[in-house]
Amino acid sequence: MSDTVIVPPDVLTAVRAKHRALWALGDYPAVATEVIPALGPVLVEAAGVRPGDRVLDVGAGSGNAAIPAALAGADVIASDLTPELFDAGRAAAAASGAELTWDEADAHALSYDDGAFDTVLSCVGVMFAPFHQTAADELVRVTRPGGTIGLIAWTPAGFIGQMFAAMKPFAPAPPPGAQPPPLWGDEEHVRALLGDRVTTVDAEVRSLPVSRFASGAEFRDFFKAVYGPTIAVYRNIADDADRTAELDDALLDLAARFQDADGAMGWEYLLLTATRS
Ligand SMILES: C[S@@+](CC[C@H](N)C(=O)[O-])C[C@H]1O[C@@H](n2cnc3c(N)ncnc32)[C@H](O)[C@@H]1O
């Protein structure tokens, strides 16, 4: 077993409220459908989801992985801290003919029985639960022995990892004990979190082609308008025009490092699957 990590309940309650409000800002489903829709099906295929499997998607958002899992014939619960995202998910599911259940749940304290699922997925989702060991323990707990855990997370060196690094100087202080999201994109970190409770870990760093933004300014303004974490950082410095201009420039510099002449980029992520012992 991992070393038990107890996050004080009052810290967890405060983080829950803050992060739910953050992810409800803007229009996260626009990111899922316009920028990263390819990731969900990649995860479903890598995890080998089959008809009849009981599947939990953690940090499911508007169903980027949960919907293709349901379309593969699985019995799916899409769980997320932010139920404000479920309306978009329900509409997308109805449009594609998928049937699944939507359920509010914090990755740090999942409301499901031990071993309840054949497959537990998280597509750039659980990485945003700041108490990594606590969240990893929950993923392991709800996966049945012999079942599969499948994860996609942005790497620290990739575009979104670097976007969080660029935003950090402008962001409010994280809660005590919080760990940065892109650490979930580091294979050794995830292996240590899952520990000897899993076997046959397969991990691969891949790149998601992103051609949604013709210019750095287009990327920045889209994220400023729709992506909760970016909106929250701008709100933190809203009364300081100089700092706001600095962050504007930092995001342009970031895009310039990654975009080619046509604006195309590759966003690096870790794809990891593991079998529950
Ligand atoms: C980048 S979005 C990914 C959503 C979806 N999986 C996708 O691929 O589009 C991150 C998601 O994690 C959720 N999230 C953040 N913290 C969470 C937590 N502690 N427990 C459960 N979900 C969480 C957010 O509400 C958000 O929907």
Short mmCIF file of N, CA and C and ligand atoms in Angstrom, two decimals, residues 23 28 32 36 59-61 64 80-82 85 105-108 123-125 128-129, ligand 1:
data_model
loop_
_atom_site.label_atom_id
_atom_site.label_comp_id
_atom_site.label_asym_id
_atom_site.label_seq_id
_atom_site.Cartn_x
_atom_site.Cartn_y
_atom_site.Cartn_z
N TRP A 23 -13.55 25.55 -12.56
CA TRP A 23 -13.82 24.80 -13.79
C TRP A 23 -15.18 25.15 -14.40
N TYR A 28 -15.52 25.41 -20.58
CA TYR A 28 -14.57 24.32 -20.77
C TYR A 28 -14.98 23.37 -21.90
N ALA A 32 -12.84 21.02 -24.93
CA ALA A 32 -12.96 19.57 -25.18
C ALA A 32 -13.37 19.29 -26.62
N ILE A 36 -9.36 19.34 -28.06
CA ILE A 36 -8.79 18.05 -27.66
C ILE A 36 -9.76 16.87 -27.81
N GLY A 59 -13.07 12.97 -13.43
CA GLY A 59 -12.79 14.28 -14.04
C GLY A 59 -13.25 14.26 -15.49
N ALA A 60 -14.45 13.74 -15.68
CA ALA A 60 -14.96 13.47 -17.04
C ALA A 60 -15.32 14.73 -17.80
N GLY A 61 -15.55 15.84 -17.09
CA GLY A 61 -15.94 17.07 -17.78
C GLY A 61 -17.22 16.87 -18.56
N ASN A 64 -15.45 13.70 -22.71
CA ASN A 64 -14.50 13.45 -23.81
C ASN A 64 -14.09 11.97 -23.90
N ASP A 80 -17.48 13.92 -12.11
CA ASP A 80 -16.69 15.15 -12.12
C ASP A 80 -17.08 16.00 -10.91
N LEU A 81 -16.11 16.81 -10.50
CA LEU A 81 -16.33 17.75 -9.41
C LEU A 81 -17.29 18.87 -9.82
N THR A 82 -17.41 19.10 -11.12
CA THR A 82 -18.09 20.30 -11.62
C THR A 82 -19.32 19.91 -12.43
N LEU A 85 -20.69 21.18 -15.93
CA LEU A 85 -20.23 20.74 -17.26
C LEU A 85 -21.11 19.63 -17.84
N ALA A 105 -18.68 13.94 -8.31
CA ALA A 105 -17.79 13.22 -7.39
C ALA A 105 -16.41 13.87 -7.38
N ASP A 106 -15.83 13.97 -6.20
CA ASP A 106 -14.47 14.49 -6.05
C ASP A 106 -13.50 13.32 -6.17
N ALA A 107 -12.49 13.47 -7.02
CA ALA A 107 -11.50 12.39 -7.22
C ALA A 107 -10.79 12.02 -5.92
N HIS A 108 -10.76 12.93 -4.94
CA HIS A 108 -10.10 12.64 -3.66
C HIS A 108 -10.95 11.76 -2.77
N CYS A 123 -9.01 11.37 -18.37
CA CYS A 123 -8.41 12.06 -19.51
C CYS A 123 -8.15 13.51 -19.10
N VAL A 124 -6.92 13.85 -18.86
CA VAL A 124 -6.52 15.17 -18.33
C VAL A 124 -7.51 15.65 -17.27
N GLY A 125 -7.91 14.73 -16.39
CA GLY A 125 -8.91 15.04 -15.36
C GLY A 125 -8.32 14.94 -13.96
N PHE A 128 -5.86 17.25 -12.17
CA PHE A 128 -6.19 18.54 -11.57
C PHE A 128 -6.69 18.42 -10.13
N ALA A 129 -6.69 17.21 -9.59
CA ALA A 129 -6.97 17.03 -8.15
C ALA A 129 -5.64 17.21 -7.42
C1 LIG B 1 -9.13 19.64 -18.38
S1 LIG B 1 -10.68 19.11 -17.82
C2 LIG B 1 -10.81 17.48 -18.57
C3 LIG B 1 -12.23 17.06 -18.80
C4 LIG B 1 -12.40 15.84 -19.71
N1 LIG B 1 -11.87 14.65 -19.11
C5 LIG B 1 -11.81 16.07 -21.07
O1 LIG B 1 -10.96 15.30 -21.51
O2 LIG B 1 -12.24 17.04 -21.72
C6 LIG B 1 -10.38 18.74 -16.11
C7 LIG B 1 -11.61 18.25 -15.40
O3 LIG B 1 -11.23 17.80 -14.10
C8 LIG B 1 -12.27 18.16 -13.22
N2 LIG B 1 -11.71 18.17 -11.85
C9 LIG B 1 -10.87 19.06 -11.30
N3 LIG B 1 -10.61 18.73 -10.03
C10 LIG B 1 -11.32 17.60 -9.77
C11 LIG B 1 -11.48 16.80 -8.63
N4 LIG B 1 -10.87 17.06 -7.47
N5 LIG B 1 -12.31 15.72 -8.70
C12 LIG B 1 -12.95 15.43 -9.87
N6 LIG B 1 -12.84 16.18 -10.98
C13 LIG B 1 -12.02 17.24 -10.94
C14 LIG B 1 -12.74 19.50 -13.71
O4 LIG B 1 -14.01 19.84 -13.23
C15 LIG B 1 -12.68 19.31 -15.21
O5 LIG B 1 -13.89 18.82 -15.71
#
